[in-house]
Short mmCIF file of C-alpha atoms (C1' of nucleotides) in Angstrom, two decimals:
data_model
loop_
_atom_site.label_atom_id
_atom_site.label_comp_id
_atom_site.label_asym_id
_atom_site.label_seq_id
_atom_site.Cartn_x
_atom_site.Cartn_y
_atom_site.Cartn_z
CA MET E 530 -32.18 63.87 -46.30
CA GLY E 531 -34.57 66.25 -47.28
CA LEU E 532 -35.76 69.56 -45.72
CA LYS E 533 -38.65 67.38 -44.09
CA ALA E 534 -35.68 65.55 -42.35
CA GLY E 535 -34.08 68.78 -41.17
CA ASP E 536 -37.60 69.69 -39.79
CA ALA E 537 -37.98 66.57 -38.31
CA GLU E 538 -34.82 67.04 -36.35
CA LYS E 539 -35.66 70.53 -35.40
CA ALA E 540 -39.07 69.55 -33.90
CA PHE E 541 -36.79 66.96 -31.97
CA LEU E 542 -34.65 69.26 -30.52
CA GLU E 543 -37.20 71.67 -29.17
CA GLN E 544 -39.02 69.00 -27.47
CA TYR E 545 -35.90 67.14 -26.25
CA ASP E 546 -35.75 67.06 -22.32
CA PRO E 547 -32.01 66.81 -21.45
CA THR E 548 -33.01 65.32 -17.78
CA ALA E 549 -35.02 62.59 -19.02
CA PHE E 550 -32.17 59.72 -18.45
CA ASP E 551 -29.67 59.40 -15.85
CA ARG E 552 -26.59 60.88 -16.86
CA PRO E 553 -23.11 60.12 -15.18
CA ASN E 554 -21.20 62.51 -13.19
CA ASN E 555 -18.87 64.46 -15.17
CA ALA E 556 -15.56 65.17 -14.11
CA VAL E 557 -11.89 66.67 -15.43
CA ASP E 558 -8.82 65.91 -13.10
CA SER E 559 -5.33 66.90 -14.06
CA VAL E 560 -2.16 64.84 -12.85
CA ILE E 561 0.33 68.09 -12.69
CA TYR E 562 3.80 67.36 -12.83
CA THR E 563 6.99 68.87 -11.95
CA VAL E 564 10.61 67.90 -11.10
CA PHE E 565 12.66 69.64 -8.59
CA GLU E 566 15.30 68.89 -5.71
CA GLY E 567 16.35 65.56 -7.63
CA GLY E 568 12.29 64.26 -7.63
CA LEU E 569 9.20 64.06 -9.54
CA HIS E 570 6.35 65.55 -7.91
CA VAL E 571 2.81 65.84 -8.03
CA LEU E 572 0.33 68.57 -7.34
CA LEU E 573 -2.53 67.77 -4.94
CA MET E 574 -5.51 69.73 -3.48
CA ARG E 575 -7.36 69.15 -0.50
CA ARG E 576 -10.87 68.54 -0.94
CA GLU E 577 -13.38 70.96 0.72
CA HIS E 578 -16.68 69.18 0.50
CA HIS E 579 -17.94 65.88 0.50
CA PRO E 580 -17.31 63.16 -0.49
CA TYR E 581 -14.03 62.55 0.73
CA GLN E 582 -13.94 66.20 2.39
CA GLY E 583 -10.50 66.96 3.88
CA ASN E 584 -8.53 64.24 1.71
CA TRP E 585 -5.95 65.18 -0.74
CA SER E 586 -6.99 64.88 -4.53
CA LEU E 587 -5.80 65.25 -7.74
CA ILE E 588 -6.61 68.93 -9.52
CA GLY E 589 -9.94 68.88 -10.84
CA GLY E 590 -13.97 69.24 -10.84
CA TYR E 591 -16.72 69.31 -12.83
CA VAL E 592 -17.38 70.53 -16.35
CA ASP E 593 -18.87 73.67 -16.03
CA LEU E 594 -21.37 73.66 -18.90
CA ALA E 595 -21.95 77.83 -19.07
CA ARG E 596 -18.16 78.27 -19.04
CA ASP E 597 -16.16 75.49 -20.81
CA GLU E 598 -16.28 74.85 -24.19
CA THR E 599 -14.50 71.65 -24.41
CA LEU E 600 -13.25 69.39 -21.73
CA GLU E 601 -9.62 70.67 -22.33
CA ASP E 602 -11.19 74.15 -21.15
CA THR E 603 -12.07 72.74 -17.82
CA ALA E 604 -8.57 71.36 -17.45
CA LYS E 605 -7.30 74.43 -17.99
CA ARG E 606 -9.54 76.47 -16.06
CA LYS E 607 -8.88 74.35 -13.18
CA LEU E 608 -5.24 74.27 -13.53
CA LEU E 609 -5.07 78.18 -13.74
CA GLU E 610 -7.14 78.49 -10.80
CA LYS E 611 -5.09 76.31 -8.58
CA THR E 612 -1.50 76.91 -9.73
CA GLY E 613 -1.63 80.43 -11.87
CA VAL E 614 -0.32 78.87 -14.31
CA ALA E 615 -1.96 79.04 -18.09
CA THR E 616 -0.67 77.12 -20.84
CA PRO E 617 1.74 74.31 -19.58
CA TYR E 618 1.81 71.23 -21.58
CA LEU E 619 -1.48 69.09 -21.14
CA GLU E 620 -2.20 66.02 -22.81
CA GLN E 621 -5.33 63.97 -22.39
CA PHE E 622 -4.61 60.92 -20.51
CA TYR E 623 -7.38 58.45 -19.91
CA THR E 624 -11.15 58.32 -19.16
CA PHE E 625 -12.16 56.59 -15.95
CA GLY E 626 -15.92 55.82 -15.72
CA GLY E 627 -17.57 53.30 -13.60
CA LYS E 628 -20.78 52.88 -10.77
CA ASP E 629 -18.30 52.63 -8.03
CA ARG E 630 -15.70 54.83 -8.10
CA ASP E 631 -17.45 57.85 -6.53
CA PRO E 632 -20.44 57.24 -3.47
CA ARG E 633 -22.46 59.71 -5.38
CA GLY E 634 -23.03 57.27 -8.04
CA TRP E 635 -21.92 56.54 -11.49
CA SER E 636 -19.08 58.82 -12.66
CA VAL E 637 -16.79 59.48 -15.34
CA THR E 638 -13.62 61.79 -15.31
CA THR E 639 -11.34 62.47 -17.90
CA VAL E 640 -7.86 62.82 -16.99
CA TYR E 641 -5.14 65.09 -18.35
CA PHE E 642 -1.56 65.43 -17.25
CA ALA E 643 0.26 68.68 -17.52
CA LEU E 644 4.04 69.49 -17.07
CA ILE E 645 5.03 72.33 -15.68
CA PRO E 646 8.59 73.59 -15.13
CA ALA E 647 9.31 74.08 -11.32
CA GLN E 648 10.28 77.87 -11.41
CA HIS E 649 6.74 78.46 -11.93
CA ILE E 650 5.15 77.29 -8.43
CA GLN E 651 4.07 80.44 -7.18
CA LEU E 652 0.53 78.78 -6.37
CA GLN E 653 -1.12 78.00 -2.88
CA ALA E 654 -3.52 80.45 -1.52
CA ASN E 655 -4.89 81.35 -5.12
CA SER E 656 -8.84 81.24 -5.30
CA GLY E 657 -9.67 81.48 -1.82
CA ALA E 658 -8.23 79.07 1.11
CA ARG E 659 -8.08 75.91 -0.79
CA GLU E 660 -4.92 74.20 0.07
CA THR E 661 -2.83 72.61 -2.21
CA LYS E 662 0.84 71.03 -2.13
CA TRP E 663 3.37 69.54 -3.94
CA VAL E 664 4.53 65.69 -2.85
CA ALA E 665 7.34 63.69 -4.10
CA LEU E 666 6.67 60.11 -5.84
CA SER E 667 8.16 57.11 -5.14
CA GLU E 668 7.43 53.76 -6.80
CA GLY E 669 4.53 55.81 -8.73
CA GLY E 670 2.74 56.81 -5.84
CA VAL E 671 2.22 58.99 -2.89
CA GLY E 672 2.43 57.82 0.84
CA GLU E 673 -1.18 58.95 1.47
CA LYS E 674 -4.81 57.91 0.33
CA LEU E 675 -5.92 59.95 -2.34
CA ALA E 676 -9.79 60.70 -2.76
CA PHE E 677 -11.88 58.38 -4.86
CA ASP E 678 -9.73 56.59 -7.26
CA HIS E 679 -6.89 58.81 -7.35
CA ASP E 680 -4.26 57.03 -6.12
CA HIS E 681 -4.96 54.55 -9.17
CA ILE E 682 -5.23 57.32 -11.64
CA LEU E 683 -2.02 58.89 -10.58
CA GLN E 684 -0.24 55.10 -10.58
CA LYS E 685 -1.19 54.62 -14.27
CA CYS E 686 -1.05 58.14 -15.30
CA THR E 687 2.80 57.80 -13.91
CA GLU E 688 3.40 54.45 -15.72
CA ARG E 689 2.47 56.23 -19.08
CA LEU E 690 4.63 59.16 -18.43
CA ARG E 691 7.69 56.88 -17.62
CA LYS E 692 7.10 54.99 -20.64
CA LYS E 693 6.85 57.87 -23.04
CA VAL E 694 9.79 59.43 -21.86
CA LEU E 695 11.88 56.72 -23.53
CA TYR E 696 10.82 57.81 -26.97
CA THR E 697 9.80 61.27 -26.75
CA SER E 698 10.97 65.21 -26.15
CA LEU E 699 8.33 65.30 -23.35
CA PRO E 700 10.61 66.57 -20.52
CA VAL E 701 11.59 69.77 -22.06
CA HIS E 702 8.38 70.87 -21.09
CA LEU E 703 9.40 70.74 -17.56
CA MET E 704 12.22 72.92 -18.12
CA PRO E 705 12.90 76.74 -17.44
CA PRO E 706 13.31 78.78 -20.77
CA HIS E 707 16.78 78.64 -20.70
CA PHE E 708 18.43 75.09 -19.40
CA THR E 709 21.69 73.03 -19.82
CA LEU E 710 21.89 69.57 -21.49
CA ASN E 711 22.80 68.25 -18.50
CA GLU E 712 20.00 69.86 -16.57
CA LEU E 713 17.60 68.30 -19.10
CA GLN E 714 19.43 64.70 -18.69
CA ASP E 715 19.18 64.86 -15.11
CA VAL E 716 15.13 65.74 -15.53
CA TYR E 717 14.94 62.53 -17.94
CA GLU E 718 17.16 60.50 -15.01
CA THR E 719 14.60 61.48 -12.55
CA ILE E 720 11.59 60.16 -14.22
CA MET E 721 13.35 57.03 -15.85
CA GLY E 722 14.62 56.37 -12.41
CA HIS E 723 18.05 55.57 -13.78
CA LYS E 724 21.44 57.24 -15.27
CA MET E 725 21.72 57.50 -18.90
CA ASP E 726 25.28 57.65 -20.63
CA PRO E 727 25.94 61.55 -21.29
CA LYS E 728 27.29 60.94 -24.86
CA SER E 729 24.27 58.91 -26.17
CA PHE E 730 21.80 61.17 -24.55
CA ARG E 731 23.09 64.18 -26.20
CA ARG E 732 23.38 62.88 -29.85
CA ARG E 733 19.91 61.93 -29.20
CA LEU E 734 18.54 64.95 -28.26
CA LEU E 735 20.92 67.61 -30.53
CA SER E 736 20.16 65.31 -33.45
CA ALA E 737 16.17 65.62 -33.15
CA ASP E 738 17.12 69.55 -33.95
CA ILE E 739 14.41 70.68 -31.34
CA LEU E 740 17.01 73.12 -29.55
CA GLN E 741 18.97 75.61 -30.12
CA GLU E 742 21.93 77.25 -28.74
CA THR E 743 21.09 80.75 -26.54
CA GLY E 744 24.62 82.08 -26.87
CA GLU E 745 24.72 82.14 -23.11
CA MET E 746 26.56 80.00 -20.64
CA ARG E 747 25.32 78.75 -17.58
CA GLN E 748 28.16 79.67 -15.02
CA THR E 749 28.24 77.13 -12.10
CA GLY E 750 31.75 77.08 -10.38
CA ARG E 751 33.13 74.73 -12.91
CA ARG E 752 33.46 74.82 -16.30
CA PRO E 753 30.35 76.87 -17.72
CA ALA E 754 27.82 74.88 -19.80
CA LYS E 755 26.09 76.09 -22.89
CA LEU E 756 22.54 76.88 -22.37
CA TYR E 757 19.60 75.75 -24.64
CA GLN E 758 16.30 76.72 -25.59
CA LEU E 759 13.29 75.45 -27.39
CA LYS E 760 13.04 75.87 -30.90
CA GLN E 761 9.65 77.52 -31.81
CA ALA E 762 6.93 75.23 -32.15
CA ASP E 763 7.52 72.95 -29.49
CA GLU E 764 5.97 69.98 -31.03
CA THR E 765 6.68 66.94 -29.03
CA PHE E 766 9.43 65.12 -31.02
CA PHE E 767 9.30 60.98 -31.26
CA PHE E 768 12.39 59.13 -31.33
CA THR E 769 12.13 56.08 -33.57
CA ARG E 770 13.87 53.96 -30.89
CA ASN E 771 13.61 53.89 -27.22
CA ILE E 772 16.18 54.57 -25.15
CA GLU E 773 17.46 51.75 -22.73
CA ALA E 774 14.19 50.97 -20.47
CA ALA E 775 14.37 51.38 -16.91
CA PRO E 776 15.29 48.73 -14.82
CA LEU E 777 11.73 47.93 -13.07
CA MET Q 807 -10.51 61.19 9.57
CA GLY Q 808 -12.81 60.04 12.52
CA LEU Q 809 -16.17 58.49 12.82
CA LYS Q 810 -17.66 62.13 12.97
CA ALA Q 811 -16.39 62.99 9.49
CA GLY Q 812 -17.66 59.29 8.01
CA ASP Q 813 -20.99 60.20 9.49
CA ALA Q 814 -21.02 63.80 7.84
CA GLU Q 815 -20.17 62.30 4.61
CA LYS Q 816 -23.07 59.71 4.92
CA ALA Q 817 -25.55 62.41 5.54
CA PHE Q 818 -24.35 64.55 2.64
CA LEU Q 819 -24.60 61.46 0.43
CA GLU Q 820 -28.40 61.07 1.80
CA GLN Q 821 -29.15 64.48 0.72
CA TYR Q 822 -27.30 64.48 -2.52
CA ASP Q 823 -29.45 65.44 -5.49
CA PRO Q 824 -27.50 63.91 -8.66
CA THR Q 825 -30.01 66.53 -10.88
CA ALA Q 826 -28.90 69.35 -9.15
CA PHE Q 827 -26.73 70.50 -11.74
CA ASP Q 828 -26.35 70.09 -15.63
CA ARG Q 829 -24.49 67.25 -16.75
CA PRO Q 830 -23.17 66.77 -19.99
CA ASN Q 831 -24.64 63.93 -22.43
CA ASN Q 832 -22.41 60.70 -21.91
CA ALA Q 833 -21.80 58.32 -24.83
CA VAL Q 834 -19.28 55.81 -25.67
CA ASP Q 835 -18.47 54.90 -29.35
CA SER Q 836 -16.44 52.06 -31.00
CA VAL Q 837 -14.50 52.21 -33.97
CA ILE Q 838 -14.15 48.66 -35.01
CA TYR Q 839 -11.74 47.43 -37.51
CA THR Q 840 -11.02 44.75 -39.79
CA VAL Q 841 -9.33 43.92 -42.60
CA PHE Q 842 -10.51 41.94 -45.79
CA GLU Q 843 -10.13 41.86 -49.66
CA GLY Q 844 -6.88 43.91 -49.15
CA GLY Q 845 -8.83 46.87 -47.16
CA LEU Q 846 -8.80 47.99 -43.88
CA HIS Q 847 -12.62 48.55 -43.32
CA VAL Q 848 -14.61 50.03 -40.05
CA LEU Q 849 -18.19 48.96 -39.03
CA LEU Q 850 -21.00 51.82 -39.24
CA MET Q 851 -24.31 51.77 -38.11
CA ARG Q 852 -27.30 53.53 -39.17
CA ARG Q 853 -29.20 56.32 -36.66
CA GLU Q 854 -32.58 55.07 -35.90
CA HIS Q 855 -33.27 58.11 -34.20
CA HIS Q 856 -32.69 62.31 -34.16
CA PRO Q 857 -30.35 63.97 -34.31
CA TYR Q 858 -28.74 62.83 -37.52
CA GLN Q 859 -31.49 60.11 -38.29
CA GLY Q 860 -30.85 57.90 -40.74
CA ASN Q 861 -26.62 59.15 -41.27
CA TRP Q 862 -24.26 56.63 -40.60
CA SER Q 863 -22.32 56.53 -37.57
CA LEU Q 864 -19.55 54.82 -35.17
CA ILE Q 865 -21.11 52.05 -32.88
CA GLY Q 866 -21.85 53.49 -30.05
CA GLY Q 867 -24.81 54.46 -27.40
CA TYR Q 868 -25.35 56.00 -23.92
CA VAL Q 869 -24.16 54.20 -20.97
CA ASP Q 870 -26.80 52.65 -19.15
CA LEU Q 871 -26.35 53.47 -15.92
CA ALA Q 872 -28.25 50.42 -14.58
CA ARG Q 873 -26.46 47.85 -16.65
CA ASP Q 874 -22.84 49.07 -17.14
CA GLU Q 875 -20.50 48.88 -14.32
CA THR Q 876 -17.64 50.67 -16.39
CA LEU Q 877 -17.26 52.61 -19.62
CA GLU Q 878 -15.75 49.38 -21.22
CA ASP Q 879 -18.83 47.51 -20.23
CA THR Q 880 -20.88 49.87 -22.26
CA ALA Q 881 -18.28 49.69 -25.46
CA LYS Q 882 -18.49 45.46 -25.06
CA ARG Q 883 -22.29 45.87 -24.79
CA LYS Q 884 -22.88 48.08 -27.83
CA LEU Q 885 -20.29 45.64 -29.84
CA LEU Q 886 -21.96 42.63 -28.59
CA GLU Q 887 -25.18 44.16 -29.75
CA LYS Q 888 -24.35 44.92 -33.34
CA THR Q 889 -21.57 42.32 -34.06
CA GLY Q 890 -22.22 39.41 -31.92
CA VAL Q 891 -18.89 39.47 -31.24
CA ALA Q 892 -17.82 39.06 -27.41
CA THR Q 893 -14.47 40.09 -26.48
CA PRO Q 894 -12.64 41.22 -29.46
CA TYR Q 895 -9.29 43.32 -29.00
CA LEU Q 896 -10.56 46.91 -27.33
CA GLU Q 897 -8.65 49.78 -26.10
CA GLN Q 898 -9.60 53.38 -24.97
CA PHE Q 899 -8.91 55.68 -27.80
CA TYR Q 900 -9.71 59.34 -26.52
CA THR Q 901 -12.39 60.98 -25.07
CA PHE Q 902 -14.08 64.19 -27.07
CA GLY Q 903 -16.29 66.58 -25.17
CA GLY Q 904 -17.61 69.83 -25.69
CA LYS Q 905 -20.81 71.94 -26.30
CA ASP Q 906 -21.01 72.18 -29.97
CA ARG Q 907 -20.60 68.37 -30.98
CA ASP Q 908 -24.12 67.30 -30.28
CA PRO Q 909 -27.28 69.76 -31.27
CA ARG Q 910 -28.63 68.70 -27.64
CA GLY Q 911 -26.08 70.27 -26.07
CA TRP Q 912 -22.76 69.80 -23.99
CA SER Q 913 -21.94 66.03 -24.62
CA VAL Q 914 -18.49 63.55 -23.69
CA THR Q 915 -18.13 60.38 -25.92
CA THR Q 916 -15.38 58.29 -24.73
CA VAL Q 917 -14.08 56.43 -27.80
CA TYR Q 918 -12.78 53.05 -27.88
CA PHE Q 919 -11.15 50.99 -30.87
CA ALA Q 920 -11.58 47.40 -31.56
CA LEU Q 921 -9.83 45.20 -34.00
CA ILE Q 922 -11.71 41.83 -35.13
CA PRO Q 923 -11.13 39.16 -37.46
CA ALA Q 924 -12.76 39.01 -40.55
CA GLN Q 925 -13.90 35.53 -40.21
CA HIS Q 926 -16.21 36.92 -37.13
CA ILE Q 927 -18.19 38.97 -39.50
CA GLN Q 928 -21.92 37.40 -39.30
CA LEU Q 929 -23.53 40.63 -37.93
CA GLN Q 930 -26.37 42.61 -39.84
CA ALA Q 931 -29.96 41.85 -38.26
CA ASN Q 932 -29.20 41.70 -34.78
CA SER Q 933 -31.04 43.35 -32.48
CA GLY Q 934 -34.27 44.38 -34.65
CA ALA Q 935 -33.79 46.22 -37.72
CA ARG Q 936 -30.40 47.96 -36.97
CA GLU Q 937 -28.81 48.13 -40.00
CA THR Q 938 -24.80 48.11 -39.97
CA LYS Q 939 -22.10 47.60 -42.88
CA TRP Q 940 -18.66 47.86 -43.09
CA VAL Q 941 -16.95 50.32 -45.10
CA ALA Q 942 -13.24 50.81 -46.77
CA LEU Q 943 -11.02 53.82 -45.42
CA SER Q 944 -8.86 55.37 -47.91
CA GLU Q 945 -6.71 58.44 -46.71
CA GLY Q 946 -7.98 57.75 -42.87
CA GLY Q 947 -11.91 58.48 -44.06
CA VAL Q 948 -14.83 56.75 -45.41
CA GLY Q 949 -16.28 58.97 -48.48
CA GLU Q 950 -19.67 60.14 -46.67
CA LYS Q 951 -20.05 62.70 -43.78
CA LEU Q 952 -21.07 60.70 -40.75
CA ALA Q 953 -23.33 61.92 -37.73
CA PHE Q 954 -21.69 64.49 -35.08
CA ASP Q 955 -17.75 64.63 -35.26
CA HIS Q 956 -17.71 60.98 -36.11
CA ASP Q 957 -15.48 61.69 -38.97
CA HIS Q 958 -13.10 63.89 -37.33
CA ILE Q 959 -13.25 60.88 -34.68
CA LEU Q 960 -12.62 58.11 -37.00
CA GLN Q 961 -9.56 60.10 -38.89
CA LYS Q 962 -7.89 60.88 -35.58
CA CYS Q 963 -8.34 57.17 -34.39
CA THR Q 964 -7.09 55.78 -37.75
CA GLU Q 965 -4.04 57.93 -37.43
CA ARG Q 966 -3.28 56.48 -34.23
CA LEU Q 967 -3.34 52.79 -35.49
CA ARG Q 968 -1.84 53.25 -38.17
CA LYS Q 969 1.03 55.04 -36.04
CA LYS Q 970 1.02 52.03 -33.20
CA VAL Q 971 1.36 49.40 -35.77
CA LEU Q 972 4.95 50.60 -36.53
CA TYR Q 973 5.85 49.44 -33.14
CA THR Q 974 3.55 46.65 -31.66
CA SER Q 975 1.92 43.71 -32.41
CA LEU Q 976 -1.72 44.98 -32.70
CA PRO Q 977 -2.32 43.25 -36.31
CA VAL Q 978 -2.28 39.87 -34.75
CA HIS Q 979 -5.62 40.68 -33.43
CA LEU Q 980 -6.66 41.02 -37.02
CA MET Q 981 -5.70 37.11 -37.54
CA PRO Q 982 -7.96 34.34 -37.27
CA PRO Q 983 -6.91 31.61 -34.94
CA HIS Q 984 -4.16 29.82 -37.32
CA PHE Q 985 -2.48 32.17 -40.09
CA THR Q 986 0.53 32.21 -41.88
CA LEU Q 987 3.42 34.87 -41.92
CA ASN Q 988 2.63 36.09 -45.15
CA GLU Q 989 -0.93 36.62 -44.14
CA LEU Q 990 0.05 38.89 -41.15
CA GLN Q 991 2.45 40.83 -43.10
CA ASP Q 992 -0.15 41.49 -45.69
CA VAL Q 993 -2.57 42.55 -43.02
CA TYR Q 994 0.53 44.91 -41.44
CA GLU Q 995 0.79 46.44 -44.92
CA THR Q 996 -2.49 46.72 -45.19
CA ILE Q 997 -2.77 48.96 -42.27
CA MET Q 998 0.21 50.95 -43.02
CA GLY Q 999 -0.50 51.74 -46.60
CA HIS Q 1000 3.21 50.12 -47.91
CA LYS Q 1001 5.35 46.71 -48.48
CA MET Q 1002 7.82 45.52 -46.20
CA ASP Q 1003 10.84 43.54 -46.66
CA PRO Q 1004 9.68 40.12 -45.85
CA LYS Q 1005 12.96 39.02 -44.22
CA SER Q 1006 12.66 42.15 -41.90
CA PHE Q 1007 9.24 41.17 -41.00
CA ARG Q 1008 9.72 37.56 -40.07
CA ARG Q 1009 12.96 38.34 -38.13
CA ARG Q 1010 11.11 40.90 -35.98
CA LEU Q 1011 7.75 38.81 -35.30
CA LEU Q 1012 9.78 35.81 -34.41
CA SER Q 1013 11.98 37.15 -32.16
CA ALA Q 1014 9.17 39.08 -30.08
CA ASP Q 1015 8.32 35.46 -29.24
CA ILE Q 1016 4.53 35.97 -29.25
CA LEU Q 1017 3.90 33.30 -32.02
CA GLN Q 1018 4.10 29.39 -31.98
CA GLU Q 1019 3.95 27.15 -34.69
CA THR Q 1020 0.92 25.08 -35.00
CA GLY Q 1021 2.36 22.42 -36.55
CA GLU Q 1022 0.14 22.31 -39.58
CA MET Q 1023 0.52 24.09 -42.84
CA ARG Q 1024 -1.61 26.19 -45.44
CA GLN Q 1025 -2.30 24.20 -48.46
CA THR Q 1026 -1.89 27.20 -51.11
CA GLY Q 1027 -1.62 26.34 -54.64
CA ARG Q 1028 2.14 26.59 -54.06
CA ARG Q 1029 4.99 25.98 -51.62
CA PRO Q 1030 2.91 25.37 -48.30
CA ALA Q 1031 3.19 28.06 -45.63
CA LYS Q 1032 3.56 27.19 -41.68
CA LEU Q 1033 0.72 28.09 -39.88
CA TYR Q 1034 1.12 29.86 -36.65
CA GLN Q 1035 -0.86 30.87 -33.74
CA LEU Q 1036 -1.05 33.33 -30.91
CA LYS Q 1037 1.16 32.42 -27.68
CA GLN Q 1038 -1.16 32.13 -24.67
CA ALA Q 1039 -1.46 35.52 -22.72
CA ASP Q 1040 -1.55 37.58 -25.83
CA GLU Q 1041 -0.82 40.95 -24.30
CA THR Q 1042 0.43 43.42 -26.81
CA PHE Q 1043 4.29 43.10 -27.95
CA PHE Q 1044 5.79 46.72 -27.52
CA PHE Q 1045 9.13 46.72 -30.17
CA THR Q 1046 11.85 49.17 -29.10
CA ARG Q 1047 12.41 50.52 -32.74
CA ASN Q 1048 9.51 51.59 -35.15
CA ILE Q 1049 9.67 49.36 -38.28
CA GLU Q 1050 10.21 52.15 -41.24
CA ALA Q 1051 7.38 54.76 -41.24
CA ALA Q 1052 4.60 54.70 -43.98
CA PRO Q 1053 5.51 57.72 -46.66
CA LEU Q 1054 2.39 59.86 -46.03
"C1'" DA B 135 11.41 22.97 -66.86
"C1'" DG B 136 8.90 27.26 -65.40
"C1'" DA B 137 5.68 29.78 -62.41
"C1'" DA B 138 4.75 31.26 -58.15
"C1'" DT B 139 4.87 31.38 -53.11
"C1'" DA B 140 7.57 30.40 -48.80
"C1'" DG B 141 11.68 31.21 -46.71
"C1'" DT B 142 17.04 32.24 -45.81
"C1'" DG B 143 22.08 34.52 -46.05
"C1'" DT B 144 24.30 38.13 -45.78
"C1'" DC B 145 26.06 42.70 -45.99
"C1'" DT B 146 25.16 47.59 -45.22
"C1'" DG B 147 23.17 51.24 -42.49
"C1'" DT B 148 21.94 53.87 -38.39
"C1'" DA B 149 21.34 55.10 -34.03
"C1'" DA B 150 22.26 53.46 -28.62
"C1'" DG B 151 25.52 51.48 -25.57
"C1'" DA B 152 29.84 51.34 -23.12
"C1'" DC B 153 33.88 53.81 -21.88
"C1'" DA B 154 38.02 56.14 -22.33
"C1'" DT B 155 39.79 60.99 -23.44
"C1'" DT B 156 39.87 65.94 -23.65
"C1'" DA B 157 38.24 70.88 -22.48
"C1'" DT B 158 37.48 74.48 -19.57
"C1'" DG B 159 36.65 76.83 -15.38
"C1'" DA B 160 37.78 77.72 -10.09
"C1'" DC B 161 40.73 77.17 -6.77
"C1'" DG J 1380 49.26 71.61 -10.80
"C1'" DT J 1381 43.83 69.24 -8.61
"C1'" DC J 1382 39.20 68.95 -8.47
"C1'" DA J 1383 34.82 69.10 -10.92
"C1'" DT J 1384 31.94 69.37 -14.33
"C1'" DA J 1385 31.15 69.82 -19.92
"C1'" DA J 1386 32.02 67.53 -23.81
"C1'" DT J 1387 33.92 64.57 -27.57
"C1'" DG J 1388 35.90 60.06 -30.20
"C1'" DT J 1389 35.59 55.67 -31.00
"C1'" DC J 1390 34.41 50.91 -30.58
"C1'" DT J 1391 30.84 47.91 -30.08
"C1'" DT J 1392 26.20 46.13 -30.14
"C1'" DA J 1393 21.61 45.50 -31.84
"C1'" DC J 1394 18.20 45.46 -34.95
"C1'" DA J 1395 16.09 47.10 -39.25
"C1'" DG J 1396 16.75 47.89 -44.83
"C1'" DA J 1397 18.13 45.85 -48.88
"C1'" DC J 1398 18.39 42.27 -52.13
"C1'" DA J 1399 20.27 37.80 -53.80
"C1'" DC J 1400 19.53 33.54 -53.17
"C1'" DT J 1401 17.30 28.73 -51.88
"C1'" DA J 1402 13.09 25.78 -51.05
"C1'" DT J 1403 8.72 23.51 -52.08
"C1'" DT J 1404 4.93 23.07 -54.67
"C1'" DC J 1405 1.93 22.93 -58.90
"C1'" DT J 1406 1.29 22.48 -63.72
#
DNA sequence: AGAATAGTGTCTGTAAGACATTATGAC
DNA sequence: GTCATAATGTCTTACAGACACTATTCT
């Protein structure tokens, strides 16, 4: 490709009309998980505007072409607005697109999921009067009809999370800075929906070499437990074998 | 939500202007893999128009809001147009979105990957004079600069494929209707980039219970080999352990 | 017989499952 | 001491790795 082609491309771009063809509506939604009170919870927000005004939905909104450089920026911006949490664990899950999922027409939403430690919950009352709430998940769903196809998205996303917990260290991102192995095991069990053998669990997590002792102990009323923290560079660890799959 | 809210929503939708806010450009691209001549290959097409006119790119294009009901429809339509293959294995990989990846402005592309048996290659010359070609992958890339960020996409997608082959039956979708276990093993080895023990491979694949003998034999010049076919309902099988990871 | 590819026998290694046992603190 | 939770010892099981061996065809 010589100079001539470059000039032609420049000319093309100068006369390019971005509104010439119909484009789908483009959103980013996040499924924000946390674990507390022995249950997996998801953050929802109440919709201020039509469509589905007043319904609960996942945390999301439109890409702001002027402010967001990437889709992940959009997810992070919305997250910060609704939860005040700046940099949780964030992973792209799936993109749903079709002509019927939004009454305004053809729409696309790229869905992320975030894991945030329960301690970080100090949301609500951020950014005006928008309401947000945590709801407990049972059987992968909340007991409520959400806006758009967010029920379906939540269901699928939770399936993915449950599956991924069987072979990764993902749940460490739901923990506070210091935690005991039993606390971490409780979080695994909560997500998986069944109990694990403590010996197997410890063997597995410690051999992954992603945790280090803080030197401190958690003083419960009983035998104190060692506190651990994530080693720096907390990349997700992938085990080469699954832990026993949850029964249904 | 009562009748009144429904009416309000209806009124809202009637006056909704889909062009009121800037929307990103929306595409679907597919990485189409096949294995032949002992190598993993990817299908590319030459771009007819600006930008990157004349460059090679992944198989993709814009969502046609009138013809496509979902993003997957778009992927399938483009696939059919370029390869003549109607229903290969197709899986959503990732969505790339940002303001700098397309000179026309903020753009989003949802990327799928497809696996098609080498036998199905009868493409070219479909749909006008558009050119397509298969290129061999080495080190995850082709030796060529692709349009947009397609180099990067191809790299990441191939990483994902290589990783997934370690714990799934994905490569069966690259096989013709009847094939021998050694032929299947060759395809696994080609993707993973290293050899496997034939005994381990057979144990693993046969215990997955996804194949059945056809009763026929492949007549090579030497000892004939049993031919297998996929059992009906060819859902991807997930092994609970990885096979030995490829060295680099 | 010898070459080549198909396919098996079987031993070792690794990490998970099961579960009994010990350790440490509060009372 | 007892109770409760933390943590370990150790045997079994499941399946992959290694590799020697047998089986079937052709020349």
